[in-house]
Coordinates of C-alpha atoms in Angstrom, one line a residue:
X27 CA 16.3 11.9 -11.9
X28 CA 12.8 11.2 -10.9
X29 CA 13.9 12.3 -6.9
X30 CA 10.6 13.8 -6.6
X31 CA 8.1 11.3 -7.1
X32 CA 9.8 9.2 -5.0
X33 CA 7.5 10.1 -1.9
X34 CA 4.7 13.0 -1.6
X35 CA 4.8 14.3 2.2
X36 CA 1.0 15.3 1.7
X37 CA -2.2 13.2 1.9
X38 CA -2.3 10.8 -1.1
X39 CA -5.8 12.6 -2.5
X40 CA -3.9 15.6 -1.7
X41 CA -0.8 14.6 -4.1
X42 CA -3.5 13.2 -6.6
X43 CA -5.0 16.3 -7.2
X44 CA -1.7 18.4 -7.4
X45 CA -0.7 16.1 -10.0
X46 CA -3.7 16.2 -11.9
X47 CA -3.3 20.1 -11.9
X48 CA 0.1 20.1 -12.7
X49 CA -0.2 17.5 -15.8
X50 CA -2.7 19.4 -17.5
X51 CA -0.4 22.3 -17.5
X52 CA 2.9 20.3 -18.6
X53 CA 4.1 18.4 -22.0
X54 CA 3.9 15.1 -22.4
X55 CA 7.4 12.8 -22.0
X56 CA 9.2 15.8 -20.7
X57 CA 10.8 15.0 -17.3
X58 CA 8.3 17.0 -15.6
X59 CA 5.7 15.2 -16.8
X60 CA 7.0 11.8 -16.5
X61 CA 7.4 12.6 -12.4
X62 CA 3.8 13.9 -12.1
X63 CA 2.4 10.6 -13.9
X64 CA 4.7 8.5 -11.4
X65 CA 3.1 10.9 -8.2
X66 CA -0.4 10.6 -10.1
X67 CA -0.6 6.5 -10.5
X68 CA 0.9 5.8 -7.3
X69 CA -1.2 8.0 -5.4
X70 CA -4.6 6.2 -7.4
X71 CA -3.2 3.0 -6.2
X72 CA -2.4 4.1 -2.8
X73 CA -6.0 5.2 -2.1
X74 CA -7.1 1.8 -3.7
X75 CA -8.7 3.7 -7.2
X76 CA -7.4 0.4 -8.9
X77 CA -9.7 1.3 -12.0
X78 CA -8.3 4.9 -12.5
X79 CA -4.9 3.8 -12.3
X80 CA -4.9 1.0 -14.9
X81 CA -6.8 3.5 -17.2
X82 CA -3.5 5.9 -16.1
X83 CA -1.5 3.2 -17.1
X84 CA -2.7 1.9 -20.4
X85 CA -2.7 5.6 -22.0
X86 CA 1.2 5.6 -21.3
X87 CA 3.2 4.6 -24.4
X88 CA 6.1 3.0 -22.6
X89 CA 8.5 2.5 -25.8
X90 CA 8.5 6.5 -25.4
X91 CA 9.6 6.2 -21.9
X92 CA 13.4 6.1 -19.7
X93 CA 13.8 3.0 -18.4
X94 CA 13.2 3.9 -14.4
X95 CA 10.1 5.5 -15.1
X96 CA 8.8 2.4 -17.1
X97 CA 10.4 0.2 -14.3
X98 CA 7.7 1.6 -11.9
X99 CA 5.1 1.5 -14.3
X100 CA 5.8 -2.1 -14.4
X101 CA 5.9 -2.2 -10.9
X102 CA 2.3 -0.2 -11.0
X103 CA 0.8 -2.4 -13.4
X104 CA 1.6 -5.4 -11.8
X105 CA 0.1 -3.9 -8.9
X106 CA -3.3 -4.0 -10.3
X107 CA -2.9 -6.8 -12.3
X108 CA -3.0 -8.5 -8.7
X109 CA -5.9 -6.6 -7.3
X110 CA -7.9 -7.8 -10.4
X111 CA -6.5 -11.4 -9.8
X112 CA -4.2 -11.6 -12.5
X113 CA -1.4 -13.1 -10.3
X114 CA 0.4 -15.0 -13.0
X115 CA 0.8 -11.9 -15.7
X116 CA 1.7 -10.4 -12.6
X117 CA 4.8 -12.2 -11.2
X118 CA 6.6 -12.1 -14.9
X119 CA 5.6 -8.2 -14.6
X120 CA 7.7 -8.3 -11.2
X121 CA 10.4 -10.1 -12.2
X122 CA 11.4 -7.8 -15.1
X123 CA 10.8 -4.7 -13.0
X124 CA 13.0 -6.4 -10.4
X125 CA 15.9 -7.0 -12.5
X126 CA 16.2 -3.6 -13.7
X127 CA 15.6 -1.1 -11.2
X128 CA 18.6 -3.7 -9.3
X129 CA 20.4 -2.8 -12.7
X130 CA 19.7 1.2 -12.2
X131 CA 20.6 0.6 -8.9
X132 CA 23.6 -1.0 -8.8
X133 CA 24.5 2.3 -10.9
X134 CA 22.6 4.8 -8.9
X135 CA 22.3 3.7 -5.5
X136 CA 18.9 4.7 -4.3
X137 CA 18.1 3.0 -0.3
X138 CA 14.2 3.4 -1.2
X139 CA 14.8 1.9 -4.6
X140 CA 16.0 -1.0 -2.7
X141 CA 13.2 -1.3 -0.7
X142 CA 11.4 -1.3 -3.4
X143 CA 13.6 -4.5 -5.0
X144 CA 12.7 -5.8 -1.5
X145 CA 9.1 -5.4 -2.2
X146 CA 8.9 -7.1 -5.1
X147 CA 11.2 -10.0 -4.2
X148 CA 8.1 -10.6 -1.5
X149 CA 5.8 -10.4 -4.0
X150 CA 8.0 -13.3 -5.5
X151 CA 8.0 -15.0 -2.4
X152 CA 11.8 -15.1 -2.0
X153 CA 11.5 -14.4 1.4
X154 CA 15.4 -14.7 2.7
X155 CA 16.7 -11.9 -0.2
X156 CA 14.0 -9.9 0.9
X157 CA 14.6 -9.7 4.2
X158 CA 18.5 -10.1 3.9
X159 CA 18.1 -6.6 1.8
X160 CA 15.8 -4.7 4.6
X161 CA 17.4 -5.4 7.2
X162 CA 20.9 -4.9 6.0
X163 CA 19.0 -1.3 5.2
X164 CA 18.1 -1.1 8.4
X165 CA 22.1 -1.3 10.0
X166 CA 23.2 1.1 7.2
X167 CA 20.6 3.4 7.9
X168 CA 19.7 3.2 11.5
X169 CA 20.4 6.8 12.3
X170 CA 18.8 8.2 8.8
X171 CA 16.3 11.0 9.6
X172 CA 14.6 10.2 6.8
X173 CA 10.7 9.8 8.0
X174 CA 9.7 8.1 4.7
X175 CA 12.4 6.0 4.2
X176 CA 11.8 4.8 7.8
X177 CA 8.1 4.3 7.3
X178 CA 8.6 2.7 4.2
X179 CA 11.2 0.2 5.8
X180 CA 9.6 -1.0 8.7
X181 CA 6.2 -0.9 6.8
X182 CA 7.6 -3.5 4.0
X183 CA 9.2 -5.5 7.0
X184 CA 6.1 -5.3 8.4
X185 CA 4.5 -7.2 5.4
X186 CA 7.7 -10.1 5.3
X187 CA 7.3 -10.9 8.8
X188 CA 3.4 -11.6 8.2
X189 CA 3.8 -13.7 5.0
X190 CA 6.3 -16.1 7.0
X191 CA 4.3 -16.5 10.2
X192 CA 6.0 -14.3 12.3
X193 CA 3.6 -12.5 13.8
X194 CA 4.8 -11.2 16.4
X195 CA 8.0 -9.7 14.5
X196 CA 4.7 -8.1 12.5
X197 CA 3.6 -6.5 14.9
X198 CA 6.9 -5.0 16.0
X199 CA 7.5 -3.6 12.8
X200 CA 4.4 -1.9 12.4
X201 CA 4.5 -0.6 15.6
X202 CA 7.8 1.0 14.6
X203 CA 6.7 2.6 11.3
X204 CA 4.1 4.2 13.2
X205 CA 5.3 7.3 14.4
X206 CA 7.3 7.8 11.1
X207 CA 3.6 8.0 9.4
X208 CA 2.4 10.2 12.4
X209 CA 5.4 12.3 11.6
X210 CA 4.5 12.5 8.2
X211 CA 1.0 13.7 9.2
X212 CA -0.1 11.6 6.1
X213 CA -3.4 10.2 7.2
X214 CA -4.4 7.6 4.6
X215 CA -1.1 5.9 6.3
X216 CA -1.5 6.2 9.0
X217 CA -5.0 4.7 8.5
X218 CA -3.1 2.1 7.0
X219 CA -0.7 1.0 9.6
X220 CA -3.2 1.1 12.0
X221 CA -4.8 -1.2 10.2
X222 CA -2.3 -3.8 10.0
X223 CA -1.7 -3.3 14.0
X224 CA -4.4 -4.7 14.0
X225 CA -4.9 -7.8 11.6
X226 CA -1.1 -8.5 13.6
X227 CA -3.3 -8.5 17.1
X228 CA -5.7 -10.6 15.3
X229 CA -3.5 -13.3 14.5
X230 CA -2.1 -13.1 17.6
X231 CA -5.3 -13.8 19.4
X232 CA -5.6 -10.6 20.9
X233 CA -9.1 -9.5 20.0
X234 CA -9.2 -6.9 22.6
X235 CA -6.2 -4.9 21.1
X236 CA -7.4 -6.0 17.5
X237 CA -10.6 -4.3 17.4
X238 CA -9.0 -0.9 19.3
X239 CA -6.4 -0.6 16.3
X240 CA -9.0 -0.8 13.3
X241 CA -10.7 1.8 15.1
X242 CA -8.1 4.0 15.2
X243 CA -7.4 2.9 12.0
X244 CA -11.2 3.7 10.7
X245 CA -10.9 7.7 12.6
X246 CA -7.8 8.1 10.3
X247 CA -9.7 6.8 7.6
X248 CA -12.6 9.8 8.3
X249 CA -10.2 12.5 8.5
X250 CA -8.1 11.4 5.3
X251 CA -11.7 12.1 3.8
X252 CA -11.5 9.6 0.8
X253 CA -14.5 7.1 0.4
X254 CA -12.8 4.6 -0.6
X255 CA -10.1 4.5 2.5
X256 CA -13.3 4.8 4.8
X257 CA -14.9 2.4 3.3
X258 CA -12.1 0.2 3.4
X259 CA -11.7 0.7 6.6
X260 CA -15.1 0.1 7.6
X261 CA -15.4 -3.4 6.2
X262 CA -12.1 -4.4 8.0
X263 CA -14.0 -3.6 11.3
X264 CA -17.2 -5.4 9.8
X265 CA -15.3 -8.6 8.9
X266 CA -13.4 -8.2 12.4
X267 CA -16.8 -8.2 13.9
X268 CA -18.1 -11.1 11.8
X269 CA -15.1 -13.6 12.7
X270 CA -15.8 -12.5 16.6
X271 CA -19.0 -13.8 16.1
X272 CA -20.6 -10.4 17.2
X273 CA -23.6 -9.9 14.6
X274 CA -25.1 -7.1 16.1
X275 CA -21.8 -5.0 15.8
X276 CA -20.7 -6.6 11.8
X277 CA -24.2 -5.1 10.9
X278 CA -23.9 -1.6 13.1
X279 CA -20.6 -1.3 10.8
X280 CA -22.1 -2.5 7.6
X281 CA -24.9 -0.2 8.0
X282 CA -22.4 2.7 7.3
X283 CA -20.8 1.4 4.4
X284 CA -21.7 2.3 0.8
X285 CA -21.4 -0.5 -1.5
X286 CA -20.8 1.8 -4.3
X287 CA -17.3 2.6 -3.0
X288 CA -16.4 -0.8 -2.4
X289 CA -13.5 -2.2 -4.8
X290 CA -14.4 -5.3 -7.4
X291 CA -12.0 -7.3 -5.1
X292 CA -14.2 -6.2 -1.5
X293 CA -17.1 -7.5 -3.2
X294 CA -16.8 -11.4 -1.7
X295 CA -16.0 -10.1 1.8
X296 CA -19.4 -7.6 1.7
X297 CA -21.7 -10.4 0.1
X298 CA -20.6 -13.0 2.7
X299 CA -21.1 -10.3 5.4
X300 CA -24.5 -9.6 3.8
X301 CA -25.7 -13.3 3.9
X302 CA -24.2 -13.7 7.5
X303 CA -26.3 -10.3 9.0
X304 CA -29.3 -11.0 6.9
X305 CA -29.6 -15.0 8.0
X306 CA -31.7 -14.9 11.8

């Protein structure tokens, strides 16, 4: 059940407009249907069209739902919830999502469910179960060849070793999920894990190698296509350039970014930018 929204192997603006098609052509609450919404709602969030995906969400009736698909609408709208900083509604969101995809689990065994349990026990800041769960994943599936599980593994321990301090374990993950997004050829993560390569080199005081990987990050960004991955990326390299001090390059940057595009919670970071390239 539900095995093929688990992961779309094209471009998420790509899957988003597949579903779309396909949803306009299928019944509502069939099985069919339920998997395009899943592929539809992720993909919005993935490509950061919080707005659009919370509308997504909200039309749903989830009493009419199976209980994994409205587990990861949970999951989804807890997602936003956060984005729109609505942390406490949130966590009790995550919680109950947590507790019963481990029940679905524990009676079909899914590894990227679980790093999906793993996920949200971060988002819960219980660091030690999250990480006890990855990396027992990643013994049990060392030799998988499994490019998304892989990405999606190293990606999430990635984000653990970051929250705890551990930058430099950060970096190493990230560094090891890329090639699993270059073998995906999926652009918009690639953009992504770029991108967190280098916000890793950041903390790690190593502005040379920083400001090399949200580059990269920002030519993935342009051949994904989407605006609001470009634009995302853009004011990553802005804000890079602003904490470097470098006021002549934060504007160059900000000069190419469309405000229009920027998400409700960019707005701070693009307004302090604005009063720091605007002040002489």
């Amino acid at each position: 059940m539900f095995k093929n929204f688990e992961h779309c192997s094209v471009p998420s603006k790509e899957c988003l407009a597949e579903a779309n098609q396909k949803i306009a052509r299928s019944t509502p609450y069939t099985l069919p249907w339920f998997n395009l919404k899943l592929l539809q709602i992720e993909s919005l969030i993935s490509i950061k069209e919080f707005t659009a995906a919370e509308k997504a969400i909200t039309a749903i009736k989830i009493e009419n739902t199976p209980p994994l698909f409205s587990s990861y609408l949970t999951i989804y709208k807890a997602k936003v919830l956060i984005v729109s900083e609505r942390r406490s509604q949130a966590l009790k969101l995550i919680e109950e999502a947590k507790l019963n995809l481990i029940e679905i689990n524990n009676s079909f065994y899914a590894p990227l469910r679980s790093i999906r349990i793993a996920n949200l026990l971060l988002d819960l800041k219980r660091y030690d179960e999250s990480l006890s769960i990855l990396l027992s994943l990643e013994r049990r599936f060392k030799n998988s060849k499994d490019d998304h599980f892989k990405l999606e593994l190293y990606g999430n321990l990635g984000h653990l070793y970051r929250q705890t301090g551990d930058h430099q374990q950060s970096l190493a993950a990230y560094l090891s999920a890329l090639p699993y997004a270059k073998a995906l050829r999926h652009n918009q993560q690639i953009m992504v894990i770029y991108g967190h390569i280098g916000q890793a080199y950041v903390y790690l005081d190593n502005p040379q190698n920083a400001e090399l990987m949200l580059k990269k990050a920002l030519d993935y960004a342009l051949l994904d296509g989407h605006d609001i991955t470009i634009t995302t990326s853009r004011l990553h390299l802005a804000n890079f350039y602003f904490n470097q001090k470098n006021k002549q390059k934060t504007k160059n940057v900000m000069s190419l970014i469309n405000p229009s595009h920027l998400n409700d919670y960019q707005v701070n970071t693009w307004n302090q930018l604005k009063a720091y390239t605007s002040h002489e």
